[in-house]
């Protein structure tokens, strides 16, 4: 029997709303936006793109795409105060999952507690190697033969939480730190949407720092 016009509305599952935090160029944000537009992240939408830096190119790109944007400048403000404003803004936009995409700022413990196991970060190294700034150059200068990127949950330590996935990149003989960083970035753009899909699916458990996928029956 077909549903009548007066019958109950079909259940439309709510989409997971991402809050993207960035400080600069925003290429990882755009990779996520492209993955959503391509249907690769079917149950996901971007609820907010927020920057802590005025004039961040990523924020302008988000505005052009017609997404909700916010700029809360962090420079010169106490971390707790700034983070409290960011949390409020994320809540106002009903964000479920926070994605740090080149957000060059440590989060306070209060921020992490506000979104338990709901904050992801991408870092351009195979963690735990080379946390912090200029990770690609650190790997190159160290003489690594394999580099890569990591998507991980955020905890209270720098570039430290549970790893969702990593992608490797060989360091080639003719590489310099810039060519290596460019090839790592290509892999970042694949890794972040894939990691978001994994987390949004909910088909995983975490055991002793290990992300363990749970296959669907
Ligand atoms: C990316 O390479 C990202 O992995 C890195 O900043 C860049 C942002 O680029 N993040 C970190 O180093 C965090 N520790 P994007 O603005 O083009 O996405």
mmCIF file with all atom_site columns, C-alpha atoms and ligand atoms in Angstrom:
data_model
loop_
_atom_site.group_PDB
_atom_site.id
_atom_site.type_symbol
_atom_site.label_atom_id
_atom_site.label_alt_id
_atom_site.label_comp_id
_atom_site.label_asym_id
_atom_site.label_entity_id
_atom_site.label_seq_id
_atom_site.pdbx_PDB_ins_code
_atom_site.Cartn_x
_atom_site.Cartn_y
_atom_site.Cartn_z
_atom_site.occupancy
_atom_site.B_iso_or_equiv
_atom_site.pdbx_formal_charge
_atom_site.auth_seq_id
_atom_site.auth_comp_id
_atom_site.auth_asym_id
_atom_site.auth_atom_id
_atom_site.pdbx_PDB_model_num
ATOM   1   C CA . UNK A 1 1   ? 0.000  0.000  0.000  1.00 0.00 ? 1   UNK A CA 1
ATOM   2   C CA . UNK A 1 2   ? 1.372  3.411  -0.864 1.00 0.00 ? 2   UNK A CA 1
ATOM   3   C CA . UNK A 1 3   ? 1.652  6.132  1.770  1.00 0.00 ? 3   UNK A CA 1
ATOM   4   C CA . UNK A 1 4   ? -1.204 8.659  1.649  1.00 0.00 ? 4   UNK A CA 1
ATOM   5   C CA . UNK A 1 5   ? -0.567 12.392 1.551  1.00 0.00 ? 5   UNK A CA 1
ATOM   6   C CA . UNK A 1 6   ? -1.921 12.610 5.102  1.00 0.00 ? 6   UNK A CA 1
ATOM   7   C CA . UNK A 1 7   ? 0.177  9.675  6.350  1.00 0.00 ? 7   UNK A CA 1
ATOM   8   C CA . UNK A 1 8   ? 3.295  10.012 8.484  1.00 0.00 ? 8   UNK A CA 1
ATOM   9   C CA . UNK A 1 9   ? 6.209  11.784 6.833  1.00 0.00 ? 9   UNK A CA 1
ATOM   10  C CA . UNK A 1 10  ? 8.974  9.407  5.808  1.00 0.00 ? 10  UNK A CA 1
ATOM   11  C CA . UNK A 1 11  ? 11.857 9.362  8.280  1.00 0.00 ? 11  UNK A CA 1
ATOM   12  C CA . UNK A 1 12  ? 14.761 11.349 6.864  1.00 0.00 ? 12  UNK A CA 1
ATOM   13  C CA . UNK A 1 13  ? 17.916 10.593 8.829  1.00 0.00 ? 13  UNK A CA 1
ATOM   14  C CA . UNK A 1 14  ? 19.624 13.704 10.160 1.00 0.00 ? 14  UNK A CA 1
ATOM   15  C CA . UNK A 1 15  ? 22.957 14.514 8.628  1.00 0.00 ? 15  UNK A CA 1
ATOM   16  C CA . UNK A 1 16  ? 26.082 14.803 10.722 1.00 0.00 ? 16  UNK A CA 1
ATOM   17  C CA . UNK A 1 17  ? 27.007 18.473 10.810 1.00 0.00 ? 17  UNK A CA 1
ATOM   18  C CA . UNK A 1 18  ? 30.690 19.277 10.519 1.00 0.00 ? 18  UNK A CA 1
ATOM   19  C CA . UNK A 1 19  ? 32.320 22.303 12.073 1.00 0.00 ? 19  UNK A CA 1
ATOM   20  C CA . UNK A 1 20  ? 35.516 23.006 10.154 1.00 0.00 ? 20  UNK A CA 1
ATOM   21  C CA . UNK A 1 21  ? 38.169 25.048 11.944 1.00 0.00 ? 21  UNK A CA 1
ATOM   22  C CA . UNK A 1 22  ? 40.974 26.529 9.855  1.00 0.00 ? 22  UNK A CA 1
ATOM   23  C CA . UNK A 1 23  ? 43.638 29.205 10.047 1.00 0.00 ? 23  UNK A CA 1
ATOM   24  C CA . UNK A 1 24  ? 44.854 29.537 6.459  1.00 0.00 ? 24  UNK A CA 1
ATOM   25  C CA . UNK A 1 25  ? 44.599 28.272 2.909  1.00 0.00 ? 25  UNK A CA 1
ATOM   26  C CA . UNK A 1 26  ? 41.839 25.737 3.516  1.00 0.00 ? 26  UNK A CA 1
ATOM   27  C CA . UNK A 1 27  ? 42.712 23.094 0.937  1.00 0.00 ? 27  UNK A CA 1
ATOM   28  C CA . UNK A 1 28  ? 41.715 20.281 3.311  1.00 0.00 ? 28  UNK A CA 1
ATOM   29  C CA . UNK A 1 29  ? 38.393 22.000 3.962  1.00 0.00 ? 29  UNK A CA 1
ATOM   30  C CA . UNK A 1 30  ? 37.839 22.222 0.187  1.00 0.00 ? 30  UNK A CA 1
ATOM   31  C CA . UNK A 1 31  ? 38.700 18.532 -0.212 1.00 0.00 ? 31  UNK A CA 1
ATOM   32  C CA . UNK A 1 32  ? 36.026 17.714 2.375  1.00 0.00 ? 32  UNK A CA 1
ATOM   33  C CA . UNK A 1 33  ? 33.527 20.015 0.635  1.00 0.00 ? 33  UNK A CA 1
ATOM   34  C CA . UNK A 1 34  ? 34.291 18.334 -2.714 1.00 0.00 ? 34  UNK A CA 1
ATOM   35  C CA . UNK A 1 35  ? 33.828 14.874 -1.205 1.00 0.00 ? 35  UNK A CA 1
ATOM   36  C CA . UNK A 1 36  ? 30.421 15.913 0.134  1.00 0.00 ? 36  UNK A CA 1
ATOM   37  C CA . UNK A 1 37  ? 29.417 17.421 -3.236 1.00 0.00 ? 37  UNK A CA 1
ATOM   38  C CA . UNK A 1 38  ? 30.516 14.202 -4.967 1.00 0.00 ? 38  UNK A CA 1
ATOM   39  C CA . UNK A 1 39  ? 28.308 12.098 -2.696 1.00 0.00 ? 39  UNK A CA 1
ATOM   40  C CA . UNK A 1 40  ? 31.284 10.417 -1.025 1.00 0.00 ? 40  UNK A CA 1
ATOM   41  C CA . UNK A 1 41  ? 30.058 11.597 2.383  1.00 0.00 ? 41  UNK A CA 1
ATOM   42  C CA . UNK A 1 42  ? 26.339 11.029 1.946  1.00 0.00 ? 42  UNK A CA 1
ATOM   43  C CA . UNK A 1 43  ? 25.153 11.686 5.505  1.00 0.00 ? 43  UNK A CA 1
ATOM   44  C CA . UNK A 1 44  ? 27.338 14.670 6.171  1.00 0.00 ? 44  UNK A CA 1
ATOM   45  C CA . UNK A 1 45  ? 26.955 18.417 5.738  1.00 0.00 ? 45  UNK A CA 1
ATOM   46  C CA . UNK A 1 46  ? 29.120 21.373 6.653  1.00 0.00 ? 46  UNK A CA 1
ATOM   47  C CA . UNK A 1 47  ? 27.384 23.350 9.380  1.00 0.00 ? 47  UNK A CA 1
ATOM   48  C CA . UNK A 1 48  ? 30.066 25.981 9.901  1.00 0.00 ? 48  UNK A CA 1
ATOM   49  C CA . UNK A 1 49  ? 33.526 27.014 8.732  1.00 0.00 ? 49  UNK A CA 1
ATOM   50  C CA . UNK A 1 50  ? 35.279 29.009 11.428 1.00 0.00 ? 50  UNK A CA 1
ATOM   51  C CA . UNK A 1 51  ? 38.662 30.688 11.387 1.00 0.00 ? 51  UNK A CA 1
ATOM   52  C CA . UNK A 1 52  ? 40.728 32.216 14.156 1.00 0.00 ? 52  UNK A CA 1
ATOM   53  C CA . UNK A 1 53  ? 42.606 34.348 11.595 1.00 0.00 ? 53  UNK A CA 1
ATOM   54  C CA . UNK A 1 54  ? 41.057 37.351 9.856  1.00 0.00 ? 54  UNK A CA 1
ATOM   55  C CA . UNK A 1 55  ? 41.489 37.116 6.096  1.00 0.00 ? 55  UNK A CA 1
ATOM   56  C CA . UNK A 1 56  ? 42.176 33.369 6.038  1.00 0.00 ? 56  UNK A CA 1
ATOM   57  C CA . UNK A 1 57  ? 41.764 32.344 2.369  1.00 0.00 ? 57  UNK A CA 1
ATOM   58  C CA . UNK A 1 58  ? 39.867 29.217 3.450  1.00 0.00 ? 58  UNK A CA 1
ATOM   59  C CA . UNK A 1 59  ? 37.199 31.368 5.039  1.00 0.00 ? 59  UNK A CA 1
ATOM   60  C CA . UNK A 1 60  ? 36.702 33.367 1.825  1.00 0.00 ? 60  UNK A CA 1
ATOM   61  C CA . UNK A 1 61  ? 36.421 30.092 -0.106 1.00 0.00 ? 61  UNK A CA 1
ATOM   62  C CA . UNK A 1 62  ? 33.737 28.870 2.321  1.00 0.00 ? 62  UNK A CA 1
ATOM   63  C CA . UNK A 1 63  ? 31.846 32.134 1.930  1.00 0.00 ? 63  UNK A CA 1
ATOM   64  C CA . UNK A 1 64  ? 31.934 31.752 -1.863 1.00 0.00 ? 64  UNK A CA 1
ATOM   65  C CA . UNK A 1 65  ? 30.457 28.270 -1.520 1.00 0.00 ? 65  UNK A CA 1
ATOM   66  C CA . UNK A 1 66  ? 27.568 29.771 0.430  1.00 0.00 ? 66  UNK A CA 1
ATOM   67  C CA . UNK A 1 67  ? 28.477 28.043 3.686  1.00 0.00 ? 67  UNK A CA 1
ATOM   68  C CA . UNK A 1 68  ? 27.967 29.509 7.141  1.00 0.00 ? 68  UNK A CA 1
ATOM   69  C CA . UNK A 1 69  ? 31.211 31.144 8.242  1.00 0.00 ? 69  UNK A CA 1
ATOM   70  C CA . UNK A 1 70  ? 32.547 32.803 11.358 1.00 0.00 ? 70  UNK A CA 1
ATOM   71  C CA . UNK A 1 71  ? 35.762 34.568 12.203 1.00 0.00 ? 71  UNK A CA 1
ATOM   72  C CA . UNK A 1 72  ? 36.769 34.689 15.855 1.00 0.00 ? 72  UNK A CA 1
ATOM   73  C CA . UNK A 1 73  ? 40.252 36.177 16.012 1.00 0.00 ? 73  UNK A CA 1
ATOM   74  C CA . UNK A 1 74  ? 42.332 34.468 18.668 1.00 0.00 ? 74  UNK A CA 1
ATOM   75  C CA . UNK A 1 75  ? 45.421 36.664 18.655 1.00 0.00 ? 75  UNK A CA 1
ATOM   76  C CA . UNK A 1 76  ? 45.892 38.421 21.974 1.00 0.00 ? 76  UNK A CA 1
ATOM   77  C CA . UNK A 1 77  ? 43.001 36.657 23.702 1.00 0.00 ? 77  UNK A CA 1
ATOM   78  C CA . UNK A 1 78  ? 43.285 34.192 26.593 1.00 0.00 ? 78  UNK A CA 1
ATOM   79  C CA . UNK A 1 79  ? 42.836 30.658 25.258 1.00 0.00 ? 79  UNK A CA 1
ATOM   80  C CA . UNK A 1 80  ? 39.956 29.797 27.605 1.00 0.00 ? 80  UNK A CA 1
ATOM   81  C CA . UNK A 1 81  ? 38.011 32.900 26.625 1.00 0.00 ? 81  UNK A CA 1
ATOM   82  C CA . UNK A 1 82  ? 38.497 32.413 22.897 1.00 0.00 ? 82  UNK A CA 1
ATOM   83  C CA . UNK A 1 83  ? 37.701 28.695 23.060 1.00 0.00 ? 83  UNK A CA 1
ATOM   84  C CA . UNK A 1 84  ? 34.498 29.413 25.015 1.00 0.00 ? 84  UNK A CA 1
ATOM   85  C CA . UNK A 1 85  ? 33.348 31.662 22.164 1.00 0.00 ? 85  UNK A CA 1
ATOM   86  C CA . UNK A 1 86  ? 34.252 29.016 19.566 1.00 0.00 ? 86  UNK A CA 1
ATOM   87  C CA . UNK A 1 87  ? 32.295 26.358 21.497 1.00 0.00 ? 87  UNK A CA 1
ATOM   88  C CA . UNK A 1 88  ? 29.260 28.651 21.667 1.00 0.00 ? 88  UNK A CA 1
ATOM   89  C CA . UNK A 1 89  ? 29.454 29.314 17.926 1.00 0.00 ? 89  UNK A CA 1
ATOM   90  C CA . UNK A 1 90  ? 29.788 25.592 17.112 1.00 0.00 ? 90  UNK A CA 1
ATOM   91  C CA . UNK A 1 91  ? 26.752 24.842 19.292 1.00 0.00 ? 91  UNK A CA 1
ATOM   92  C CA . UNK A 1 92  ? 24.728 27.629 17.694 1.00 0.00 ? 92  UNK A CA 1
ATOM   93  C CA . UNK A 1 93  ? 25.373 25.943 14.354 1.00 0.00 ? 93  UNK A CA 1
ATOM   94  C CA . UNK A 1 94  ? 24.464 22.509 15.780 1.00 0.00 ? 94  UNK A CA 1
ATOM   95  C CA . UNK A 1 95  ? 27.855 21.022 14.982 1.00 0.00 ? 95  UNK A CA 1
ATOM   96  C CA . UNK A 1 96  ? 28.235 17.299 15.737 1.00 0.00 ? 96  UNK A CA 1
ATOM   97  C CA . UNK A 1 97  ? 31.813 16.690 14.612 1.00 0.00 ? 97  UNK A CA 1
ATOM   98  C CA . UNK A 1 98  ? 34.642 19.234 14.723 1.00 0.00 ? 98  UNK A CA 1
ATOM   99  C CA . UNK A 1 99  ? 37.314 18.908 12.021 1.00 0.00 ? 99  UNK A CA 1
ATOM   100 C CA . UNK A 1 100 ? 40.550 20.818 12.477 1.00 0.00 ? 100 UNK A CA 1
ATOM   101 C CA . UNK A 1 101 ? 41.848 21.546 8.992  1.00 0.00 ? 101 UNK A CA 1
ATOM   102 C CA . UNK A 1 102 ? 45.021 23.547 9.358  1.00 0.00 ? 102 UNK A CA 1
ATOM   103 C CA . UNK A 1 103 ? 43.784 25.122 12.611 1.00 0.00 ? 103 UNK A CA 1
ATOM   104 C CA . UNK A 1 104 ? 47.094 26.246 14.037 1.00 0.00 ? 104 UNK A CA 1
ATOM   105 C CA . UNK A 1 105 ? 46.045 26.545 17.626 1.00 0.00 ? 105 UNK A CA 1
ATOM   106 C CA . UNK A 1 106 ? 46.034 24.234 20.625 1.00 0.00 ? 106 UNK A CA 1
ATOM   107 C CA . UNK A 1 107 ? 42.618 23.498 22.084 1.00 0.00 ? 107 UNK A CA 1
ATOM   108 C CA . UNK A 1 108 ? 41.911 23.959 25.789 1.00 0.00 ? 108 UNK A CA 1
ATOM   109 C CA . UNK A 1 109 ? 40.825 21.024 27.947 1.00 0.00 ? 109 UNK A CA 1
ATOM   110 C CA . UNK A 1 110 ? 37.358 22.605 28.140 1.00 0.00 ? 110 UNK A CA 1
ATOM   111 C CA . UNK A 1 111 ? 37.071 22.570 24.354 1.00 0.00 ? 111 UNK A CA 1
ATOM   112 C CA . UNK A 1 112 ? 38.032 18.899 24.166 1.00 0.00 ? 112 UNK A CA 1
ATOM   113 C CA . UNK A 1 113 ? 35.576 18.054 26.957 1.00 0.00 ? 113 UNK A CA 1
ATOM   114 C CA . UNK A 1 114 ? 32.797 19.907 25.098 1.00 0.00 ? 114 UNK A CA 1
ATOM   115 C CA . UNK A 1 115 ? 33.095 17.516 22.122 1.00 0.00 ? 115 UNK A CA 1
ATOM   116 C CA . UNK A 1 116 ? 34.247 14.196 23.584 1.00 0.00 ? 116 UNK A CA 1
ATOM   117 C CA . UNK A 1 117 ? 35.690 11.932 20.842 1.00 0.00 ? 117 UNK A CA 1
ATOM   118 C CA . UNK A 1 118 ? 34.128 14.340 18.343 1.00 0.00 ? 118 UNK A CA 1
ATOM   119 C CA . UNK A 1 119 ? 37.186 16.346 17.271 1.00 0.00 ? 119 UNK A CA 1
ATOM   120 C CA . UNK A 1 120 ? 39.433 15.240 14.402 1.00 0.00 ? 120 UNK A CA 1
ATOM   121 C CA . UNK A 1 121 ? 42.715 16.710 13.212 1.00 0.00 ? 121 UNK A CA 1
ATOM   122 C CA . UNK A 1 122 ? 44.912 16.149 10.183 1.00 0.00 ? 122 UNK A CA 1
ATOM   123 C CA . UNK A 1 123 ? 48.673 16.341 10.531 1.00 0.00 ? 123 UNK A CA 1
ATOM   124 C CA . UNK A 1 124 ? 51.230 16.115 7.706  1.00 0.00 ? 124 UNK A CA 1
ATOM   125 C CA . UNK A 1 125 ? 53.436 13.391 9.202  1.00 0.00 ? 125 UNK A CA 1
ATOM   126 C CA . UNK A 1 126 ? 53.247 9.777  10.233 1.00 0.00 ? 126 UNK A CA 1
ATOM   127 C CA . UNK A 1 127 ? 52.587 10.407 13.915 1.00 0.00 ? 127 UNK A CA 1
ATOM   128 C CA . UNK A 1 128 ? 54.028 10.031 16.464 1.00 0.00 ? 128 UNK A CA 1
ATOM   129 C CA . UNK A 1 129 ? 56.948 11.263 14.335 1.00 0.00 ? 129 UNK A CA 1
ATOM   130 C CA . UNK A 1 130 ? 57.274 15.007 13.872 1.00 0.00 ? 130 UNK A CA 1
ATOM   131 C CA . UNK A 1 131 ? 54.403 16.609 15.789 1.00 0.00 ? 131 UNK A CA 1
ATOM   132 C CA . UNK A 1 132 ? 54.159 20.397 15.739 1.00 0.00 ? 132 UNK A CA 1
ATOM   133 C CA . UNK A 1 133 ? 55.067 22.877 13.046 1.00 0.00 ? 133 UNK A CA 1
ATOM   134 C CA . UNK A 1 134 ? 56.693 22.198 9.657  1.00 0.00 ? 134 UNK A CA 1
ATOM   135 C CA . UNK A 1 135 ? 56.273 18.437 9.961  1.00 0.00 ? 135 UNK A CA 1
ATOM   136 C CA . UNK A 1 136 ? 57.061 17.819 6.282  1.00 0.00 ? 136 UNK A CA 1
ATOM   137 C CA . UNK A 1 137 ? 60.345 19.718 6.553  1.00 0.00 ? 137 UNK A CA 1
ATOM   138 C CA . UNK A 1 138 ? 61.178 17.912 9.787  1.00 0.00 ? 138 UNK A CA 1
ATOM   139 C CA . UNK A 1 139 ? 60.703 14.555 8.002  1.00 0.00 ? 139 UNK A CA 1
ATOM   140 C CA . UNK A 1 140 ? 62.752 15.676 5.002  1.00 0.00 ? 140 UNK A CA 1
ATOM   141 C CA . UNK A 1 141 ? 65.586 17.103 7.098  1.00 0.00 ? 141 UNK A CA 1
ATOM   142 C CA . UNK A 1 142 ? 65.676 13.941 9.196  1.00 0.00 ? 142 UNK A CA 1
ATOM   143 C CA . UNK A 1 143 ? 66.295 11.907 6.045  1.00 0.00 ? 143 UNK A CA 1
ATOM   144 C CA . UNK A 1 144 ? 63.117 9.824  6.216  1.00 0.00 ? 144 UNK A CA 1
ATOM   145 C CA . UNK A 1 145 ? 62.536 7.594  3.198  1.00 0.00 ? 145 UNK A CA 1
ATOM   146 C CA . UNK A 1 146 ? 58.809 7.378  3.941  1.00 0.00 ? 146 UNK A CA 1
ATOM   147 C CA . UNK A 1 147 ? 56.635 10.284 5.045  1.00 0.00 ? 147 UNK A CA 1
ATOM   148 C CA . UNK A 1 148 ? 52.860 10.754 5.099  1.00 0.00 ? 148 UNK A CA 1
ATOM   149 C CA . UNK A 1 149 ? 49.880 12.129 6.951  1.00 0.00 ? 149 UNK A CA 1
ATOM   150 C CA . UNK A 1 150 ? 47.686 11.163 9.884  1.00 0.00 ? 150 UNK A CA 1
ATOM   151 C CA . UNK A 1 151 ? 44.055 11.820 10.774 1.00 0.00 ? 151 UNK A CA 1
ATOM   152 C CA . UNK A 1 152 ? 43.502 11.408 14.495 1.00 0.00 ? 152 UNK A CA 1
ATOM   153 C CA . UNK A 1 153 ? 41.106 12.214 17.302 1.00 0.00 ? 153 UNK A CA 1
ATOM   154 C CA . UNK A 1 154 ? 42.197 15.236 19.284 1.00 0.00 ? 154 UNK A CA 1
ATOM   155 C CA . UNK A 1 155 ? 43.109 14.878 22.933 1.00 0.00 ? 155 UNK A CA 1
ATOM   156 C CA . UNK A 1 156 ? 44.758 17.316 25.319 1.00 0.00 ? 156 UNK A CA 1
ATOM   157 C CA . UNK A 1 157 ? 48.273 16.695 23.953 1.00 0.00 ? 157 UNK A CA 1
ATOM   158 C CA . UNK A 1 158 ? 49.710 18.105 20.739 1.00 0.00 ? 158 UNK A CA 1
ATOM   159 C CA . UNK A 1 159 ? 49.111 15.884 17.655 1.00 0.00 ? 159 UNK A CA 1
ATOM   160 C CA . UNK A 1 160 ? 48.607 12.916 19.937 1.00 0.00 ? 160 UNK A CA 1
ATOM   161 C CA . UNK A 1 161 ? 45.103 11.358 20.010 1.00 0.00 ? 161 UNK A CA 1
ATOM   162 C CA . UNK A 1 162 ? 43.943 7.992  18.665 1.00 0.00 ? 162 UNK A CA 1
ATOM   163 C CA . UNK A 1 163 ? 44.839 7.496  14.997 1.00 0.00 ? 163 UNK A CA 1
ATOM   164 C CA . UNK A 1 164 ? 41.932 6.938  12.599 1.00 0.00 ? 164 UNK A CA 1
ATOM   165 C CA . UNK A 1 165 ? 44.063 6.477  9.499  1.00 0.00 ? 165 UNK A CA 1
ATOM   166 C CA . UNK A 1 166 ? 47.441 7.204  7.973  1.00 0.00 ? 166 UNK A CA 1
ATOM   167 C CA . UNK A 1 167 ? 48.619 7.415  4.372  1.00 0.00 ? 167 UNK A CA 1
ATOM   168 C CA . UNK A 1 168 ? 52.251 7.028  3.408  1.00 0.00 ? 168 UNK A CA 1
ATOM   169 C CA . UNK A 1 169 ? 54.256 8.949  0.822  1.00 0.00 ? 169 UNK A CA 1
ATOM   170 C CA . UNK A 1 170 ? 57.711 7.828  -0.384 1.00 0.00 ? 170 UNK A CA 1
ATOM   171 C CA . UNK A 1 171 ? 60.468 10.431 -0.214 1.00 0.00 ? 171 UNK A CA 1
ATOM   172 C CA . UNK A 1 172 ? 62.002 10.509 -3.703 1.00 0.00 ? 172 UNK A CA 1
ATOM   173 C CA . UNK A 1 173 ? 65.670 11.163 -4.533 1.00 0.00 ? 173 UNK A CA 1
ATOM   174 C CA . UNK A 1 174 ? 64.885 14.436 -6.299 1.00 0.00 ? 174 UNK A CA 1
ATOM   175 C CA . UNK A 1 175 ? 62.506 15.689 -3.555 1.00 0.00 ? 175 UNK A CA 1
ATOM   176 C CA . UNK A 1 176 ? 62.975 18.823 -1.529 1.00 0.00 ? 176 UNK A CA 1
ATOM   177 C CA . UNK A 1 177 ? 60.803 19.737 1.433  1.00 0.00 ? 177 UNK A CA 1
ATOM   178 C CA . UNK A 1 178 ? 58.342 21.572 -0.830 1.00 0.00 ? 178 UNK A CA 1
ATOM   179 C CA . UNK A 1 179 ? 57.795 18.823 -3.404 1.00 0.00 ? 179 UNK A CA 1
ATOM   180 C CA . UNK A 1 180 ? 57.431 16.356 -0.556 1.00 0.00 ? 180 UNK A CA 1
ATOM   181 C CA . UNK A 1 181 ? 54.875 18.585 1.209  1.00 0.00 ? 181 UNK A CA 1
ATOM   182 C CA . UNK A 1 182 ? 52.884 18.884 -2.038 1.00 0.00 ? 182 UNK A CA 1
ATOM   183 C CA . UNK A 1 183 ? 52.684 15.091 -2.429 1.00 0.00 ? 183 UNK A CA 1
ATOM   184 C CA . UNK A 1 184 ? 51.744 14.671 1.225  1.00 0.00 ? 184 UNK A CA 1
ATOM   185 C CA . UNK A 1 185 ? 48.982 17.254 0.730  1.00 0.00 ? 185 UNK A CA 1
ATOM   186 C CA . UNK A 1 186 ? 47.512 15.198 -2.139 1.00 0.00 ? 186 UNK A CA 1
ATOM   187 C CA . UNK A 1 187 ? 47.252 12.283 0.285  1.00 0.00 ? 187 UNK A CA 1
ATOM   188 C CA . UNK A 1 188 ? 45.774 14.510 3.004  1.00 0.00 ? 188 UNK A CA 1
ATOM   189 C CA . UNK A 1 189 ? 42.952 15.403 0.629  1.00 0.00 ? 189 UNK A CA 1
ATOM   190 C CA . UNK A 1 190 ? 42.106 11.706 0.270  1.00 0.00 ? 190 UNK A CA 1
ATOM   191 C CA . UNK A 1 191 ? 42.683 10.832 3.906  1.00 0.00 ? 191 UNK A CA 1
ATOM   192 C CA . UNK A 1 192 ? 40.454 13.418 5.578  1.00 0.00 ? 192 UNK A CA 1
ATOM   193 C CA . UNK A 1 193 ? 37.172 12.581 3.798  1.00 0.00 ? 193 UNK A CA 1
ATOM   194 C CA . UNK A 1 194 ? 37.857 8.876  4.282  1.00 0.00 ? 194 UNK A CA 1
ATOM   195 C CA . UNK A 1 195 ? 38.507 9.363  7.998  1.00 0.00 ? 195 UNK A CA 1
ATOM   196 C CA . UNK A 1 196 ? 35.329 11.426 8.385  1.00 0.00 ? 196 UNK A CA 1
ATOM   197 C CA . UNK A 1 197 ? 33.337 8.685  6.654  1.00 0.00 ? 197 UNK A CA 1
ATOM   198 C CA . UNK A 1 198 ? 34.785 6.122  9.063  1.00 0.00 ? 198 UNK A CA 1
ATOM   199 C CA . UNK A 1 199 ? 33.969 8.152  12.156 1.00 0.00 ? 199 UNK A CA 1
ATOM   200 C CA . UNK A 1 200 ? 30.497 9.188  11.004 1.00 0.00 ? 200 UNK A CA 1
ATOM   201 C CA . UNK A 1 201 ? 29.622 5.564  10.234 1.00 0.00 ? 201 UNK A CA 1
ATOM   202 C CA . UNK A 1 202 ? 30.083 4.748  13.921 1.00 0.00 ? 202 UNK A CA 1
ATOM   203 C CA . UNK A 1 203 ? 31.266 1.297  12.877 1.00 0.00 ? 203 UNK A CA 1
ATOM   204 C CA . UNK A 1 204 ? 34.348 1.219  15.063 1.00 0.00 ? 204 UNK A CA 1
ATOM   205 C CA . UNK A 1 205 ? 35.542 0.817  18.591 1.00 0.00 ? 205 UNK A CA 1
ATOM   206 C CA . UNK A 1 206 ? 38.646 2.102  20.304 1.00 0.00 ? 206 UNK A CA 1
ATOM   207 C CA . UNK A 1 207 ? 40.766 -0.255 22.327 1.00 0.00 ? 207 UNK A CA 1
ATOM   208 C CA . UNK A 1 208 ? 44.108 0.652  23.864 1.00 0.00 ? 208 UNK A CA 1
ATOM   209 C CA . UNK A 1 209 ? 44.577 3.633  21.530 1.00 0.00 ? 209 UNK A CA 1
ATOM   210 C CA . UNK A 1 210 ? 43.713 1.459  18.538 1.00 0.00 ? 210 UNK A CA 1
ATOM   211 C CA . UNK A 1 211 ? 40.929 2.352  16.097 1.00 0.00 ? 211 UNK A CA 1
ATOM   212 C CA . UNK A 1 212 ? 39.252 -0.953 15.245 1.00 0.00 ? 212 UNK A CA 1
ATOM   213 C CA . UNK A 1 213 ? 36.670 -1.054 12.444 1.00 0.00 ? 213 UNK A CA 1
ATOM   214 C CA . UNK A 1 214 ? 33.569 -3.157 13.109 1.00 0.00 ? 214 UNK A CA 1
ATOM   215 C CA . UNK A 1 215 ? 32.458 -4.749 9.849  1.00 0.00 ? 215 UNK A CA 1
ATOM   216 C CA . UNK A 1 216 ? 28.755 -4.392 9.099  1.00 0.00 ? 216 UNK A CA 1
ATOM   217 C CA . UNK A 1 217 ? 26.956 -7.764 8.942  1.00 0.00 ? 217 UNK A CA 1
HETATM 218 C C1 . LIG B 2 .   ? 47.949 20.854 6.199  1.00 0.00 ? 1   LIG B C1 1
HETATM 219 O O1 . LIG B 2 .   ? 49.126 20.336 5.653  1.00 0.00 ? 1   LIG B O1 1
HETATM 220 C C2 . LIG B 2 .   ? 47.670 20.233 7.559  1.00 0.00 ? 1   LIG B C2 1
HETATM 221 O O2 . LIG B 2 .   ? 48.026 18.881 7.626  1.00 0.00 ? 1   LIG B O2 1
HETATM 222 C C3 . LIG B 2 .   ? 48.545 21.067 8.441  1.00 0.00 ? 1   LIG B C3 1
HETATM 223 O O3 . LIG B 2 .   ? 48.363 22.374 7.975  1.00 0.00 ? 1   LIG B O3 1
HETATM 224 C C4 . LIG B 2 .   ? 48.119 22.334 6.577  1.00 0.00 ? 1   LIG B C4 1
HETATM 225 C C5 . LIG B 2 .   ? 46.865 23.129 6.293  1.00 0.00 ? 1   LIG B C5 1
HETATM 226 O O4 . LIG B 2 .   ? 46.676 23.225 4.912  1.00 0.00 ? 1   LIG B O4 1
HETATM 227 N N1 . LIG B 2 .   ? 48.182 20.932 9.819  1.00 0.00 ? 1   LIG B N1 1
HETATM 228 C C6 . LIG B 2 .   ? 49.074 20.875 10.816 1.00 0.00 ? 1   LIG B C6 1
HETATM 229 O O5 . LIG B 2 .   ? 50.267 20.951 10.651 1.00 0.00 ? 1   LIG B O5 1
HETATM 230 C C7 . LIG B 2 .   ? 48.454 20.665 12.195 1.00 0.00 ? 1   LIG B C7 1
HETATM 231 N N2 . LIG B 2 .   ? 49.439 20.299 13.153 1.00 0.00 ? 1   LIG B N2 1
HETATM 232 P P1 . LIG B 2 .   ? 45.265 23.634 4.332  1.00 0.00 ? 1   LIG B P1 1
HETATM 233 O O6 . LIG B 2 .   ? 44.889 24.947 5.034  1.00 0.00 ? 1   LIG B O6 1
HETATM 234 O O7 . LIG B 2 .   ? 45.512 23.824 2.871  1.00 0.00 ? 1   LIG B O7 1
HETATM 235 O O8 . LIG B 2 .   ? 44.298 22.522 4.638  1.00 0.00 ? 1   LIG B O8 1
#
